[in-house]
CSV table of C-alpha atoms and ligand atoms in Angstrom, one decimal:
chain,number,residue,atom,x,y,z
A,1,UNK,CA,208.7,124.2,23.6
A,2,UNK,CA,208.3,120.9,21.8
A,3,UNK,CA,205.4,119.0,23.0
A,4,UNK,CA,206.2,115.5,24.3
A,5,UNK,CA,203.2,113.9,25.9
A,6,UNK,CA,199.5,113.6,24.9
A,7,UNK,CA,196.7,112.5,27.1
A,8,UNK,CA,193.6,111.0,25.5
A,9,UNK,CA,190.5,110.9,27.4
A,10,UNK,CA,188.0,108.2,26.5
A,11,UNK,CA,189.3,104.8,24.7
A,12,UNK,CA,186.2,104.0,22.6
A,13,UNK,CA,186.4,103.8,18.9
A,14,UNK,CA,187.8,107.3,18.3
A,15,UNK,CA,190.1,107.4,21.5
A,16,UNK,CA,191.8,104.3,20.7
A,17,UNK,CA,192.6,105.3,17.2
A,18,UNK,CA,193.8,108.8,18.4
A,19,UNK,CA,196.1,107.1,21.0
A,20,UNK,CA,197.4,104.8,18.4
A,21,UNK,CA,198.4,107.7,16.0
A,22,UNK,CA,199.8,109.8,19.0
A,23,UNK,CA,202.0,106.9,20.2
A,24,UNK,CA,203.1,105.9,16.5
A,25,UNK,CA,203.8,109.8,16.0
A,26,UNK,CA,206.3,109.7,18.8
A,27,UNK,CA,204.5,111.1,21.7
A,28,UNK,CA,204.4,109.5,25.1
A,29,UNK,CA,200.6,108.8,25.2
A,30,UNK,CA,198.4,108.3,28.1
A,31,UNK,CA,195.0,106.8,27.5
A,32,UNK,CA,192.3,107.2,30.1
A,33,UNK,CA,188.9,105.6,30.3
A,34,UNK,CA,186.3,105.2,33.2
A,35,UNK,CA,185.8,101.6,31.9
A,36,UNK,CA,188.6,99.2,32.8
A,37,UNK,CA,187.0,96.8,30.0
A,38,UNK,CA,187.1,99.6,27.2
A,39,UNK,CA,190.9,100.2,28.3
A,40,UNK,CA,191.7,96.5,27.9
A,41,UNK,CA,189.8,96.5,24.6
A,42,UNK,CA,191.7,99.6,23.4
A,43,UNK,CA,195.1,97.9,24.3
A,44,UNK,CA,194.3,94.9,22.1
A,45,UNK,CA,193.0,96.9,19.2
A,46,UNK,CA,196.1,99.1,19.3
A,47,UNK,CA,198.4,96.2,19.1
A,48,UNK,CA,196.3,94.8,16.2
A,49,UNK,CA,196.4,98.2,14.5
A,50,UNK,CA,200.2,98.4,14.9
A,51,UNK,CA,200.6,94.8,13.6
A,52,UNK,CA,198.5,96.0,10.6
A,53,UNK,CA,200.7,99.1,10.3
A,54,UNK,CA,203.9,96.9,10.0
A,55,UNK,CA,202.0,94.5,7.6
A,56,UNK,CA,201.0,97.4,5.2
A,57,UNK,CA,204.5,98.9,5.3
A,58,UNK,CA,203.6,101.8,7.3
A,59,UNK,CA,205.7,101.0,10.3
A,60,UNK,CA,209.0,99.1,10.8
A,61,UNK,CA,208.7,96.4,13.5
A,62,UNK,CA,210.9,98.2,16.2
A,63,UNK,CA,208.9,101.3,15.8
A,64,UNK,CA,205.7,99.4,16.4
A,65,UNK,CA,207.3,98.0,19.6
A,66,UNK,CA,208.5,101.7,20.5
A,67,UNK,CA,205.0,102.9,20.1
A,68,UNK,CA,203.4,100.2,22.3
A,69,UNK,CA,206.1,101.3,24.7
A,70,UNK,CA,205.1,104.8,24.8
A,71,UNK,CA,201.6,104.1,25.4
A,72,UNK,CA,200.3,103.8,29.0
A,73,UNK,CA,196.8,102.9,30.0
A,74,UNK,CA,195.3,105.0,32.9
A,75,UNK,CA,192.4,104.2,34.9
A,76,UNK,CA,192.7,107.4,36.9
A,77,UNK,CA,192.4,110.8,35.2
A,78,UNK,CA,194.8,112.5,37.5
A,79,UNK,CA,197.5,110.0,36.5
A,80,UNK,CA,196.6,110.4,32.7
A,81,UNK,CA,197.0,114.1,32.6
A,82,UNK,CA,199.8,114.3,35.0
A,83,UNK,CA,202.8,115.9,32.9
A,84,UNK,CA,200.6,116.1,29.6
A,85,UNK,CA,201.5,118.9,27.2
A,86,UNK,CA,198.3,118.4,25.2
A,87,UNK,CA,194.9,116.7,25.7
A,88,UNK,CA,192.5,115.2,23.4
A,89,UNK,CA,189.0,114.4,24.8
A,90,UNK,CA,186.9,111.6,23.0
A,91,UNK,CA,184.3,111.0,25.4
A,92,UNK,CA,180.6,110.1,24.3
A,93,UNK,CA,178.8,113.0,22.6
A,94,UNK,CA,176.9,114.5,25.5
A,95,UNK,CA,177.3,118.3,26.3
A,96,UNK,CA,176.9,117.6,30.1
A,97,UNK,CA,179.6,115.0,30.0
A,98,UNK,CA,181.9,117.2,28.0
A,99,UNK,CA,181.2,120.2,30.2
A,100,UNK,CA,182.1,118.0,33.3
A,101,UNK,CA,185.1,116.5,31.6
A,102,UNK,CA,186.5,119.8,30.7
A,103,UNK,CA,185.9,121.5,34.1
A,104,UNK,CA,188.1,118.6,35.7
A,105,UNK,CA,190.8,118.8,33.1
A,106,UNK,CA,190.9,122.7,33.5
A,107,UNK,CA,191.5,122.1,37.2
A,108,UNK,CA,194.2,119.3,36.6
A,109,UNK,CA,196.2,120.7,33.8
A,110,UNK,CA,198.7,123.2,33.8
A,111,UNK,CA,197.6,126.4,32.4
A,112,UNK,CA,199.5,126.4,29.2
A,113,UNK,CA,198.2,123.1,28.2
A,114,UNK,CA,195.6,122.9,25.1
A,115,UNK,CA,192.6,121.1,25.6
A,116,UNK,CA,191.1,119.6,22.5
A,117,UNK,CA,187.5,118.0,22.0
A,118,UNK,CA,186.9,115.4,19.3
A,119,UNK,CA,183.3,116.4,19.3
A,120,UNK,CA,181.3,115.8,16.1
A,121,UNK,CA,178.9,118.6,16.4
A,122,UNK,CA,178.7,120.2,19.8
A,123,UNK,CA,179.6,123.7,20.4
A,124,UNK,CA,183.4,124.0,21.2
A,125,UNK,CA,182.7,127.6,22.4
A,126,UNK,CA,180.3,126.6,24.9
A,127,UNK,CA,182.7,123.8,26.1
A,128,UNK,CA,185.5,126.4,26.3
A,129,UNK,CA,183.6,128.8,28.2
A,130,UNK,CA,183.1,126.3,31.0
A,131,UNK,CA,187.0,126.7,31.5
A,132,UNK,CA,189.4,129.3,32.7
A,133,UNK,CA,191.3,129.0,29.4
A,134,UNK,CA,189.0,129.6,26.6
A,135,UNK,CA,191.9,130.6,24.4
A,136,UNK,CA,193.5,127.1,24.7
A,137,UNK,CA,190.3,125.1,23.9
A,138,UNK,CA,189.5,123.9,20.4
A,139,UNK,CA,188.2,121.2,18.5
A,140,UNK,CA,190.1,118.4,16.8
A,141,UNK,CA,187.8,116.4,14.6
A,142,UNK,CA,189.3,113.2,13.6
A,143,UNK,CA,187.7,110.8,11.3
A,144,UNK,CA,186.9,107.0,11.6
A,145,UNK,CA,188.9,104.7,11.4
A,146,UNK,CA,191.5,107.3,12.8
A,147,UNK,CA,194.6,105.2,11.8
A,148,UNK,CA,193.7,105.2,8.2
A,149,UNK,CA,191.9,108.7,7.7
A,150,UNK,CA,194.1,111.6,6.7
A,151,UNK,CA,192.3,114.6,7.9
A,152,UNK,CA,191.7,116.6,11.1
A,153,UNK,CA,189.5,119.5,11.1
A,154,UNK,CA,190.6,121.8,13.7
A,155,UNK,CA,187.7,123.8,15.0
A,156,UNK,CA,188.4,127.4,16.1
A,157,UNK,CA,185.9,128.5,18.8
A,158,UNK,CA,185.2,132.2,19.6
A,159,UNK,CA,188.2,132.8,21.8
A,160,UNK,CA,190.8,130.2,20.5
A,161,UNK,CA,194.1,131.8,20.1
A,162,UNK,CA,196.3,131.6,16.9
A,163,UNK,CA,199.0,129.9,19.2
A,164,UNK,CA,196.7,127.1,20.2
A,165,UNK,CA,195.7,126.4,16.6
A,166,UNK,CA,199.5,126.4,15.6
A,167,UNK,CA,200.2,123.8,18.5
A,168,UNK,CA,197.2,121.6,17.3
A,169,UNK,CA,198.3,121.7,13.8
A,170,UNK,CA,201.8,120.6,14.9
A,171,UNK,CA,200.5,117.8,16.9
A,172,UNK,CA,198.3,116.7,14.0
A,173,UNK,CA,201.3,116.8,11.7
A,174,UNK,CA,203.3,114.5,14.0
A,175,UNK,CA,200.4,112.0,14.0
A,176,UNK,CA,200.5,111.8,10.2
A,177,UNK,CA,197.5,114.0,9.6
A,178,UNK,CA,196.7,116.8,7.4
A,179,UNK,CA,194.7,119.8,8.8
A,180,UNK,CA,192.1,122.2,7.8
A,181,UNK,CA,191.0,125.0,10.2
A,182,UNK,CA,187.4,125.8,10.3
A,183,UNK,CA,185.3,128.5,12.4
A,184,UNK,CA,182.9,126.7,14.8
A,185,UNK,CA,179.8,126.0,12.8
A,186,UNK,CA,177.4,123.2,12.6
A,187,UNK,CA,178.8,120.2,10.7
A,188,UNK,CA,182.1,121.8,10.1
A,189,UNK,CA,183.0,121.3,6.4
A,190,UNK,CA,182.9,117.6,6.1
A,191,UNK,CA,179.7,116.5,7.9
A,192,UNK,CA,177.8,119.1,6.2
A,193,UNK,CA,178.9,118.2,2.8
A,194,UNK,CA,178.6,114.3,3.4
A,195,UNK,CA,175.1,114.7,5.0
A,196,UNK,CA,174.1,116.7,1.8
A,197,UNK,CA,175.4,113.9,-0.5
A,198,UNK,CA,173.9,111.3,1.5
A,199,UNK,CA,170.5,112.9,1.7
A,200,UNK,CA,170.4,113.9,-2.2
A,201,UNK,CA,171.2,110.1,-2.8
A,202,UNK,CA,168.0,109.2,-0.7
A,203,UNK,CA,165.9,111.7,-2.6
A,204,UNK,CA,167.2,110.5,-6.1
A,205,UNK,CA,166.3,106.9,-4.9
A,206,UNK,CA,162.9,107.9,-3.7
A,207,UNK,CA,162.1,109.6,-6.8
A,208,UNK,CA,162.9,106.3,-8.8
A,209,UNK,CA,165.5,107.9,-10.8
A,210,UNK,CA,167.9,104.9,-10.4
A,211,UNK,CA,168.5,101.8,-8.0
A,212,UNK,CA,170.6,102.1,-5.1
A,213,UNK,CA,173.4,99.9,-6.7
A,214,UNK,CA,173.6,102.3,-9.7
A,215,UNK,CA,173.5,105.5,-7.4
A,216,UNK,CA,176.5,104.1,-5.7
A,217,UNK,CA,178.2,103.1,-8.8
A,218,UNK,CA,177.8,106.4,-10.4
A,219,UNK,CA,179.2,108.2,-7.5
A,220,UNK,CA,182.2,105.9,-7.3
A,221,UNK,CA,183.1,105.6,-11.1
A,222,UNK,CA,181.8,109.1,-12.3
A,223,UNK,CA,182.5,111.4,-9.4
A,224,UNK,CA,185.7,109.1,-8.1
A,225,UNK,CA,184.4,108.8,-4.5
A,226,UNK,CA,185.9,105.7,-2.8
A,227,UNK,CA,182.5,104.6,-1.5
A,228,UNK,CA,178.9,105.2,-2.7
A,229,UNK,CA,176.7,107.2,-0.5
A,230,UNK,CA,174.5,104.2,0.5
A,231,UNK,CA,177.4,102.1,1.2
A,232,UNK,CA,178.8,105.0,3.3
A,233,UNK,CA,175.4,105.5,5.1
A,234,UNK,CA,175.1,101.9,6.0
A,235,UNK,CA,178.5,102.1,7.4
A,236,UNK,CA,178.0,105.2,9.6
A,237,UNK,CA,174.6,104.0,10.6
A,238,UNK,CA,171.2,105.5,9.3
A,239,UNK,CA,170.3,106.5,12.6
A,240,UNK,CA,173.4,108.5,13.2
A,241,UNK,CA,173.0,110.0,9.6
A,242,UNK,CA,169.6,111.1,10.3
A,243,UNK,CA,170.5,112.7,13.6
A,244,UNK,CA,173.2,114.8,11.9
A,245,UNK,CA,170.8,115.8,9.3
A,246,UNK,CA,168.0,116.8,12.0
A,247,UNK,CA,170.7,118.8,13.7
A,248,UNK,CA,171.8,120.7,10.4
A,249,UNK,CA,168.1,121.2,9.4
A,250,UNK,CA,167.4,122.7,12.7
A,251,UNK,CA,170.4,124.9,12.8
A,252,UNK,CA,171.0,125.8,9.3
A,253,UNK,CA,167.7,125.5,7.6
A,254,UNK,CA,165.4,123.9,5.0
A,255,UNK,CA,167.8,122.4,2.4
A,256,UNK,CA,169.0,120.0,5.2
A,257,UNK,CA,165.5,118.5,5.5
A,258,UNK,CA,166.1,114.7,6.0
A,259,UNK,CA,164.7,112.7,2.9
A,260,UNK,CA,161.4,110.9,3.8
A,261,UNK,CA,162.9,107.6,2.6
A,262,UNK,CA,165.8,108.0,5.0
A,263,UNK,CA,163.4,108.5,8.0
A,264,UNK,CA,161.5,105.6,6.8
A,265,UNK,CA,164.5,103.3,6.9
A,266,UNK,CA,165.2,104.3,10.4
A,267,UNK,CA,161.7,103.8,11.5
A,268,UNK,CA,161.9,100.3,10.1
A,269,UNK,CA,164.9,99.5,12.1
A,270,UNK,CA,167.2,99.5,8.9
A,271,UNK,CA,170.1,101.1,10.4
A,272,UNK,CA,172.9,99.8,8.3
A,273,UNK,CA,175.7,97.1,8.6
A,274,UNK,CA,175.5,97.3,12.5
A,275,UNK,CA,172.2,95.5,12.4
A,276,UNK,CA,172.7,93.5,9.4
A,277,UNK,CA,170.3,95.7,7.0
A,278,UNK,CA,170.2,99.3,5.9
A,279,UNK,CA,170.0,100.3,2.2
A,280,UNK,CA,171.5,96.9,1.5
A,281,UNK,CA,171.0,93.5,3.0
A,282,UNK,CA,174.0,92.1,4.7
A,283,UNK,CA,172.7,89.0,6.2
A,284,UNK,CA,174.4,89.4,9.5
A,285,UNK,CA,175.6,92.2,11.8
A,286,UNK,CA,179.0,93.5,10.8
B,7,LIG,P1,182.5,105.5,22.2
B,7,LIG,O1,181.3,105.3,22.7
B,7,LIG,O2,183.2,104.5,21.2
B,7,LIG,O3,183.8,105.8,23.3
B,7,LIG,C1,183.5,106.8,24.3
B,7,LIG,C2,184.4,106.2,25.5
B,7,LIG,O4,184.5,107.1,26.5
B,7,LIG,C3,183.9,104.8,26.0
B,7,LIG,O5,184.9,104.0,26.1
B,7,LIG,C4,183.6,105.3,27.5
B,7,LIG,O6,183.7,104.1,28.6
B,7,LIG,C5,184.3,106.5,27.7
B,7,LIG,N1,183.9,107.4,28.8
B,7,LIG,C6,182.7,107.9,29.2
B,7,LIG,N2,182.7,108.5,30.2
B,7,LIG,C7,183.8,108.9,30.4
B,7,LIG,C8,184.6,109.8,31.3
B,7,LIG,N3,183.8,110.6,32.1
B,7,LIG,N4,185.8,109.9,31.2
B,7,LIG,C9,186.7,109.1,30.4
B,7,LIG,N5,186.2,108.2,29.5
B,7,LIG,C10,184.7,108.1,29.5
B,7,LIG,O7,182.3,107.0,21.2
B,7,LIG,P2,183.3,107.3,20.1
B,7,LIG,O8,182.7,107.0,18.7
B,7,LIG,O9,184.8,107.2,20.2
B,7,LIG,O10,183.1,109.0,20.2
B,7,LIG,C11,183.9,109.8,21.0
B,7,LIG,C12,183.8,111.3,20.5
B,7,LIG,O11,184.2,111.4,19.2
B,7,LIG,C13,182.3,111.7,20.4
B,7,LIG,O12,182.3,113.0,20.8
B,7,LIG,C14,181.8,111.7,19.0
B,7,LIG,O13,180.8,112.4,18.5
B,7,LIG,C15,183.2,111.8,18.2
B,7,LIG,N6,183.4,111.3,16.9
B,7,LIG,C16,182.9,110.1,16.6
B,7,LIG,C17,183.1,109.6,15.2
B,7,LIG,C18,182.7,108.2,14.9
B,7,LIG,O14,182.7,108.0,13.6
B,7,LIG,N7,182.4,107.4,15.9
B,7,LIG,C19,183.8,110.5,14.3
B,7,LIG,C20,184.3,111.7,14.9
B,7,LIG,C21,184.0,112.2,16.0
């Protein structure tokens, strides 16, 4: 059966990007949020992203118009998932909220529908266990900004079926994404490696081995990363980065202990671009 309709639950930073890719990928796309304001913001952001897609030559103007026509904004969850073949959840990272959302989705959606969570770190097995279809619940980990980032990590929970993995890989492919399949594990592949690189950069800076600018320059020009570790940490938010490291430290052990200099930056309120100052000074919030 060809999947036709995707419902995206939560229209924040990630949900609106996921909805953009689904609509641009040819799916009828229903985007739901409990906040009417968030839905309106998402609509205008998706319009801008489609215009940018046209400007960058990724989409023809009629394709952008068709994508917008395929998108519906749904203030009611029931209407959003009515007729959906595939559901992607992107509500805030809170296990209670995820469990409550999946319980409702499980009750509302037909038995064969796959329910995917965009959680960054929570246990997909725990989320799946709260439903009557654990074999059709998995993680679908997108990256920010979703329209531009190529990868989706598909997270296999304990009971996820091969059929659900295959259906998810197909949905991601039609959304223009490449996929990797990972077993449920803290930080999957990407967050684990990225947290380590960022932490090592703080340790090198703390030891006085080189300046922040030179560490970033070395990683970009010597290792061919598109961004330096401090540019990346300032973008992600140092508090977010610290929270990921603390979680990895707790679940995977000593080598993930956060660098003291990172902890100090967070204590000082130097959280990155969002407050105008992190490792670098930006002068104003961005
Ligand atoms: P966000 O706060 O920008 O958006 C969340 C949206 O969910 C908000 O618009 C909110 O109104 C809505 N919401 C809250 N409760 C809801 C409910 N019960 N039903 C429907 N909508 C509800 O958050 P985000 O950054 O988009 O993150 C969403 C998920 O994606 C989280 O699990 C996060 O860990 C994950 N994630 C985030 C990133 C990132 O870079 N921000 C990257 C990968 C994964």
